[in-house]
Amino acid sequence: MKKVMIIGAVGAGKSTLIKALFGESQPASKTQSLIYRDWVIDTPGEYSENPLYYRSLMATSHEAAAVLLVQDATRDRNYFPPGFEQGFAVPALGAVTKIDHPQADIDHAIELLRQALPEGEIFLTSAASNEGIAKLKDKLMQIVHS
Ligand SMILES: Nc1nc2c(ncn2[C@@H]2O[C@H](COP(=O)(O)OP(=O)(O)O)[C@@H](O)[C@H]2O)c(=O)[nH]1
Ligand SMILES: [Mg+2]
């Protein structure tokens, strides 16, 4: 089965989003290494924050059919370098996480994510309220089964 690689800063909500995509609601534990589960490759946030790991992420993207860039709606800064999406072997799309959060600023999060992902589709999600999860899952299933 084709895979989707999920990247984003430490604490952005990647692992929790993955659990929500699988219909689970328990908290996610800290991701220490690349984790392969079914059609998903979860990555440690350090890999997206530290340029020393970029090559490793880009190499791993060859195993995936798409890369999902995750941006936390409660963060006011960008953890991806400008144009980051272009470094990957496969198409990229984006997800804004934690849109349920009282501190979420969705428009700002989209603006930040657009610097790394000028064109790919962006999905607005909350693992807490489940908003946007089904829509993102449909899209990812299309990619995985294409
Ligand atoms: N309010 C809210 N908090 C979330 C959501 N998703 C994740 N979190 C919280 O964000 C923190 C980091 O989540 P985690 O999935 O471990 O982030 P990762 O490092 O990107 O894998 C945890 O405390 C989660 O409970 C969400 O949709 N809404
Ligand atoms: Mg994680």
Coordinates of N, CA and C and ligand atoms in Angstrom, one line a residue:
M1 N 0.8 -1.2 0.0 CA 0.0 0.0 0.0 C 0.9 1.2 0.0
K2 N 0.4 2.3 -0.7 CA 1.2 3.5 -0.7 C 1.1 4.2 0.7
K3 N 2.1 5.1 0.9 CA 2.1 5.7 2.2 C 2.1 7.2 2.2
V4 N 1.8 7.8 3.3 CA 1.8 9.3 3.4 C 2.8 9.6 4.6
M5 N 3.7 10.5 4.4 CA 4.7 10.8 5.4 C 4.2 12.1 6.0
I6 N 4.1 12.2 7.4 CA 3.6 13.3 8.1 C 4.7 14.0 8.8
I7 N 4.9 15.3 8.5 CA 6.0 16.1 9.1 C 5.5 17.4 9.7
G8 N 6.2 17.9 10.7 CA 5.9 19.2 11.4 C 6.6 19.2 12.7
A9 N 6.6 20.4 13.3 CA 7.3 20.7 14.5 C 7.0 19.8 15.7
V10 N 7.9 19.8 16.7 CA 7.6 19.1 17.9 C 6.3 19.6 18.5
G11 N 5.4 18.7 18.8 CA 4.1 19.2 19.5 C 3.1 19.7 18.6
A12 N 3.3 19.7 17.3 CA 2.3 20.3 16.3 C 1.0 19.5 16.3
G13 N 1.1 18.2 16.8 CA -0.1 17.4 16.8 C -0.1 16.3 15.7
K14 N 1.0 16.0 15.2 CA 1.1 15.0 14.1 C 0.6 13.6 14.6
S15 N 1.1 13.1 15.7 CA 0.8 11.8 16.2 C -0.7 11.7 16.6
T16 N -1.2 12.8 17.2 CA -2.6 12.8 17.6 C -3.5 12.9 16.4
L17 N -3.0 13.6 15.4 CA -3.8 13.6 14.1 C -3.9 12.2 13.5
I18 N -2.7 11.5 13.5 CA -2.7 10.2 13.0 C -3.7 9.3 13.7
K19 N -3.7 9.4 15.1 CA -4.6 8.6 15.9 C -6.0 8.9 15.5
A20 N -6.3 10.2 15.3 CA -7.7 10.6 14.9 C -8.0 10.0 13.5
L21 N -7.1 10.0 12.6 CA -7.4 9.4 11.3 C -7.7 7.9 11.4
F22 N -7.1 7.2 12.4 CA -7.4 5.8 12.6 C -8.6 5.6 13.6
G23 N -9.3 6.7 14.0 CA -10.5 6.6 14.8 C -10.1 6.4 16.3
E24 N -8.9 6.8 16.7 CA -8.6 6.6 18.1 C -8.5 7.9 18.9
S25 N -8.7 8.0 20.2 CA -8.7 9.2 20.9 C -7.8 9.3 22.1
Q26 N -7.0 8.2 22.3 CA -6.1 8.3 23.4 C -4.9 9.3 23.1
P27 N -4.3 9.9 24.1 CA -3.1 10.8 23.8 C -2.0 10.0 23.1
A28 N -1.3 10.7 22.3 CA -0.1 10.1 21.6 C 1.1 10.2 22.5
S29 N 2.0 9.2 22.4 CA 3.2 9.3 23.2 C 4.3 10.0 22.2
K30 N 5.3 10.5 22.8 CA 6.4 11.2 22.1 C 7.0 10.4 21.0
T31 N 7.1 10.9 19.8 CA 7.7 10.2 18.7 C 9.2 10.3 18.7
Q32 N 9.9 9.2 18.9 CA 11.4 9.3 19.0 C 12.1 8.9 17.7
S33 N 11.3 8.3 16.8 CA 12.0 7.8 15.5 C 10.9 7.8 14.5
L34 N 11.3 7.4 13.2 CA 10.3 7.2 12.2 C 9.4 6.0 12.6
I35 N 8.1 6.2 12.5 CA 7.2 5.2 12.9 C 6.3 4.8 11.7
Y36 N 6.4 3.6 11.3 CA 5.6 3.1 10.1 C 4.3 2.4 10.7
R37 N 3.2 2.9 10.3 CA 2.0 2.3 10.7 C 1.0 2.3 9.5
D38 N 0.7 1.1 9.0 CA -0.2 0.9 7.9 C 0.2 1.8 6.8
W39 N -0.6 2.8 6.4 CA -0.3 3.7 5.3 C 0.3 5.0 5.7
V40 N 0.8 5.1 7.0 CA 1.3 6.4 7.5 C 2.8 6.2 7.9
I41 N 3.6 7.2 7.7 CA 4.9 7.3 8.3 C 4.9 8.6 9.2
D42 N 5.0 8.3 10.5 CA 5.0 9.4 11.5 C 6.5 9.8 11.7
T43 N 6.8 11.0 11.9 CA 8.2 11.5 12.0 C 8.3 12.3 13.3
P44 N 9.5 12.2 13.9 CA 9.8 13.1 15.1 C 9.8 14.6 14.7
G45 N 9.2 15.4 15.5 CA 9.2 16.9 15.2 C 10.6 17.4 15.0
E46 N 11.6 16.9 15.7 CA 13.0 17.3 15.5 C 13.4 17.3 14.1
Y47 N 12.9 16.3 13.3 CA 13.3 16.1 11.9 C 12.9 17.3 11.1
S48 N 11.8 18.0 11.4 CA 11.3 19.1 10.7 C 11.9 20.4 11.2
E49 N 12.4 20.4 12.5 CA 12.9 21.6 13.1 C 14.4 21.8 12.9
N50 N 15.1 20.7 12.7 CA 16.6 20.8 12.6 C 17.1 20.4 11.2
P51 N 17.7 21.4 10.5 CA 18.2 21.1 9.1 C 19.1 19.9 9.0
L52 N 19.7 19.5 10.1 CA 20.6 18.3 10.0 C 19.8 17.1 9.5
Y53 N 18.5 17.1 9.8 CA 17.6 15.9 9.5 C 16.9 16.1 8.1
Y54 N 17.0 17.2 7.5 CA 16.2 17.4 6.2 C 16.5 16.3 5.2
R55 N 17.8 16.0 5.0 CA 18.1 15.0 4.0 C 17.5 13.6 4.3
S56 N 17.4 13.3 5.6 CA 16.8 12.1 6.0 C 15.3 12.1 5.7
L57 N 14.7 13.2 6.0 CA 13.2 13.3 5.6 C 13.0 13.2 4.1
M58 N 13.9 13.9 3.4 CA 13.7 13.9 1.9 C 14.0 12.5 1.4
A59 N 14.9 11.8 1.9 CA 15.2 10.4 1.5 C 13.9 9.5 1.8
T60 N 13.4 9.7 3.0 CA 12.2 8.9 3.4 C 11.0 9.2 2.5
S61 N 10.9 10.4 2.0 CA 9.8 10.8 1.2 C 9.7 9.9 -0.1
H62 N 10.8 9.3 -0.5 CA 10.8 8.4 -1.6 C 9.9 7.1 -1.4
E63 N 9.7 6.8 -0.1 CA 8.9 5.7 0.2 C 7.4 6.0 0.3
A64 N 7.1 7.3 0.2 CA 5.7 7.8 0.3 C 5.1 8.2 -1.0
A65 N 3.8 8.3 -1.1 CA 3.1 8.8 -2.3 C 2.8 10.3 -2.1
A66 N 2.9 10.8 -0.8 CA 2.7 12.2 -0.6 C 3.2 12.5 0.8
V67 N 3.5 13.8 1.0 CA 3.9 14.4 2.2 C 2.9 15.3 2.8
L68 N 2.5 15.2 4.1 CA 1.6 16.1 4.7 C 2.3 17.0 5.7
L69 N 2.3 18.3 5.4 CA 2.9 19.3 6.2 C 1.9 19.8 7.3
V70 N 2.3 19.6 8.5 CA 1.4 19.9 9.6 C 1.8 21.2 10.3
Q71 N 0.8 22.1 10.4 CA 1.0 23.4 11.1 C 0.0 23.6 12.3
D72 N 0.6 23.8 13.4 CA -0.2 24.0 14.6 C -0.9 25.4 14.6
A73 N -2.2 25.4 14.7 CA -3.0 26.7 14.7 C -2.7 27.6 15.9
T74 N -2.1 27.0 16.9 CA -1.8 27.9 18.1 C -0.4 28.5 18.1
R75 N 0.4 28.1 17.1 CA 1.8 28.6 17.1 C 1.9 29.9 16.2
D76 N 2.7 30.8 16.7 CA 2.7 32.1 15.9 C 3.9 32.1 15.0
R77 N 4.7 31.0 14.9 CA 5.8 31.0 14.0 C 5.8 29.8 13.1
N78 N 6.6 29.9 12.1 CA 6.8 28.8 11.1 C 8.0 28.0 11.4
Y79 N 7.8 26.6 11.4 CA 9.0 25.8 11.7 C 9.5 25.2 10.4
F80 N 8.9 25.4 9.3 CA 9.4 24.9 8.0 C 10.1 26.1 7.3
P81 N 11.2 25.7 6.6 CA 11.8 26.8 5.8 C 10.9 27.1 4.5
P82 N 11.1 28.4 4.0 CA 10.3 28.7 2.8 C 10.5 27.7 1.7
G83 N 9.4 27.4 1.0 CA 9.5 26.5 -0.1 C 9.9 25.0 0.2
F84 N 9.7 24.6 1.5 CA 10.2 23.3 1.9 C 9.6 22.2 1.1
E85 N 8.4 22.3 0.7 CA 7.7 21.3 -0.1 C 8.4 20.9 -1.4
Q86 N 9.2 21.8 -2.0 CA 9.9 21.5 -3.2 C 11.0 20.5 -3.0
G87 N 11.5 20.3 -1.8 CA 12.5 19.4 -1.6 C 12.1 17.9 -1.6
F88 N 10.8 17.7 -1.7 CA 10.3 16.3 -1.6 C 10.1 15.7 -2.9
A89 N 10.2 14.4 -2.9 CA 10.1 13.6 -4.2 C 8.7 13.5 -4.7
V90 N 7.8 13.8 -3.8 CA 6.3 13.5 -4.1 C 5.5 14.7 -3.8
P91 N 4.2 14.7 -4.2 CA 3.4 15.9 -4.0 C 3.1 16.1 -2.5
A92 N 2.9 17.4 -2.1 CA 2.7 17.7 -0.7 C 1.3 18.3 -0.5
L93 N 0.8 18.1 0.7 CA -0.4 18.8 1.1 C -0.3 19.2 2.5
G94 N -1.2 20.0 3.0 CA -1.0 20.6 4.3 C -2.2 20.3 5.3
A95 N -1.9 20.3 6.6 CA -3.0 20.2 7.6 C -2.7 21.3 8.7
V96 N -3.7 22.1 9.0 CA -3.6 22.9 10.2 C -4.3 22.1 11.3
T97 N -3.6 22.0 12.4 CA -4.1 21.2 13.6 C -4.6 22.1 14.7
K98 N -5.4 21.5 15.6 CA -5.9 22.2 16.8 C -6.8 23.4 16.6
I99 N -7.6 23.3 15.5 CA -8.5 24.4 15.2 C -9.6 24.6 16.3
D100 N -9.7 23.6 17.2 CA -10.7 23.8 18.3 C -10.1 24.6 19.4
H101 N -8.8 24.8 19.4 CA -8.2 25.5 20.6 C -8.5 26.9 20.7
P102 N -8.8 27.4 22.0 CA -9.1 28.8 22.2 C -8.1 29.8 21.6
Q103 N -6.8 29.3 21.6 CA -5.7 30.2 21.1 C -5.5 30.0 19.6
A104 N -6.3 29.2 18.9 CA -6.1 29.0 17.5 C -6.3 30.2 16.7
D105 N -5.3 30.5 15.7 CA -5.5 31.5 14.8 C -5.3 30.9 13.4
I106 N -6.5 30.5 12.8 CA -6.4 29.6 11.6 C -5.9 30.4 10.4
D107 N -6.3 31.6 10.3 CA -5.8 32.4 9.1 C -4.3 32.6 9.1
H108 N -3.8 32.9 10.3 CA -2.4 33.0 10.5 C -1.6 31.7 10.2
A109 N -2.2 30.6 10.7 CA -1.6 29.3 10.5 C -1.5 29.0 9.0
I110 N -2.6 29.3 8.2 CA -2.6 29.1 6.8 C -1.5 29.9 6.1
E111 N -1.4 31.2 6.6 CA -0.4 32.1 6.0 C 1.0 31.5 6.2
L112 N 1.3 31.0 7.4 CA 2.6 30.4 7.7 C 2.8 29.2 6.9
L113 N 1.8 28.4 6.8 CA 2.0 27.1 6.0 C 2.2 27.4 4.5
R114 N 1.5 28.4 4.0 CA 1.7 28.7 2.6 C 3.1 29.1 2.2
Q115 N 3.9 29.6 3.2 CA 5.3 29.9 2.9 C 6.1 28.6 2.5
A116 N 5.7 27.5 3.1 CA 6.4 26.3 2.9 C 5.7 25.5 1.8
L117 N 4.4 25.7 1.6 CA 3.6 25.0 0.7 C 2.7 25.9 -0.2
P118 N 3.3 26.5 -1.2 CA 2.6 27.5 -2.0 C 1.3 27.1 -2.6
E119 N 1.3 25.8 -3.0 CA 0.1 25.4 -3.8 C -0.7 24.2 -3.3
G120 N -0.2 23.3 -2.6 CA -0.9 22.1 -2.2 C -2.1 22.4 -1.4
E121 N -3.1 21.5 -1.4 CA -4.3 21.7 -0.7 C -4.1 21.7 0.8
I122 N -4.8 22.6 1.6 CA -4.7 22.7 3.0 C -6.0 22.3 3.7
F123 N -5.9 21.3 4.7 CA -7.1 20.9 5.4 C -7.0 21.4 6.8
L124 N -8.2 21.9 7.3 CA -8.3 22.4 8.7 C -8.8 21.3 9.6
T125 N -8.1 21.0 10.7 CA -8.4 19.8 11.5 C -8.4 20.1 13.0
S126 N -9.1 19.2 13.7 CA -9.0 19.1 15.1 C -9.2 17.7 15.5
A127 N -8.1 17.1 16.2 CA -8.3 15.8 16.7 C -9.2 15.7 17.9
A128 N -9.3 16.9 18.6 CA -10.1 17.0 19.8 C -11.6 17.0 19.4
S129 N -12.0 17.8 18.4 CA -13.4 17.8 18.1 C -13.8 16.9 16.9
N130 N -12.7 16.4 16.2 CA -12.8 15.6 15.0 C -13.2 16.4 13.7
E131 N -13.3 17.7 13.9 CA -13.6 18.5 12.7 C -12.5 18.4 11.6
G132 N -13.0 18.2 10.4 CA -12.0 18.1 9.3 C -11.3 16.8 9.1
I133 N -11.5 15.9 10.1 CA -10.7 14.6 10.0 C -11.2 13.7 8.9
A134 N -12.5 13.6 8.8 CA -13.0 12.7 7.7 C -12.7 13.2 6.3
K135 N -12.7 14.5 6.1 CA -12.4 15.1 4.8 C -10.9 14.8 4.5
L136 N -10.0 15.0 5.5 CA -8.6 14.8 5.3 C -8.4 13.3 5.0
K137 N -9.1 12.4 5.8 CA -8.9 11.0 5.6 C -9.3 10.6 4.2
D138 N -10.4 11.1 3.7 CA -10.9 10.8 2.3 C -9.8 11.1 1.3
K139 N -9.2 12.3 1.4 CA -8.1 12.7 0.5 C -6.9 11.8 0.6
L140 N -6.5 11.5 1.8 CA -5.3 10.6 2.0 C -5.6 9.2 1.5
M141 N -6.9 8.7 1.6 CA -7.2 7.4 1.1 C -7.2 7.4 -0.4
Q142 N -7.6 8.5 -1.0 CA -7.5 8.6 -2.5 C -6.0 8.4 -2.9
I143 N -5.1 9.1 -2.2 CA -3.7 9.1 -2.6 C -3.1 7.7 -2.4
V144 N -3.5 7.1 -1.2 CA -2.9 5.8 -0.9 C -3.4 4.7 -1.8
H145 N -4.6 4.8 -2.3 CA -5.2 3.8 -3.2 C -5.0 4.1 -4.7
S146 N -4.4 5.2 -5.0 CA -4.3 5.6 -6.4 C -3.2 4.8 -7.1
Ligands
LIG1 N1 -6.7 21.3 21.6 C1 -6.0 20.4 20.9 N2 -4.9 19.8 21.3 C2 -4.3 18.9 20.5 C3 -4.8 18.5 19.2 N3 -4.0 17.6 18.6 C4 -2.9 17.5 19.5 N4 -3.1 18.3 20.6 C5 -2.1 18.3 21.7 O1 -0.9 18.8 21.3 C6 0.2 18.1 22.0 C7 1.2 17.5 21.0 O2 0.5 16.5 20.3 P1 1.4 15.3 19.5 O3 0.4 14.6 18.7 O4 2.2 14.5 20.4 O5 2.4 16.2 18.6 P2 3.6 15.7 17.6 O6 4.8 16.0 18.4 O7 3.4 16.6 16.4 O8 3.4 14.3 17.3 C8 -0.5 17.1 22.9 O9 -0.6 17.6 24.2 C9 -1.9 17.0 22.3 O10 -2.9 16.6 23.2 C10 -6.1 19.1 18.9 O11 -6.7 18.8 17.8 N5 -6.6 20.0 19.7
MG2 MG 4.6 12.7 17.5

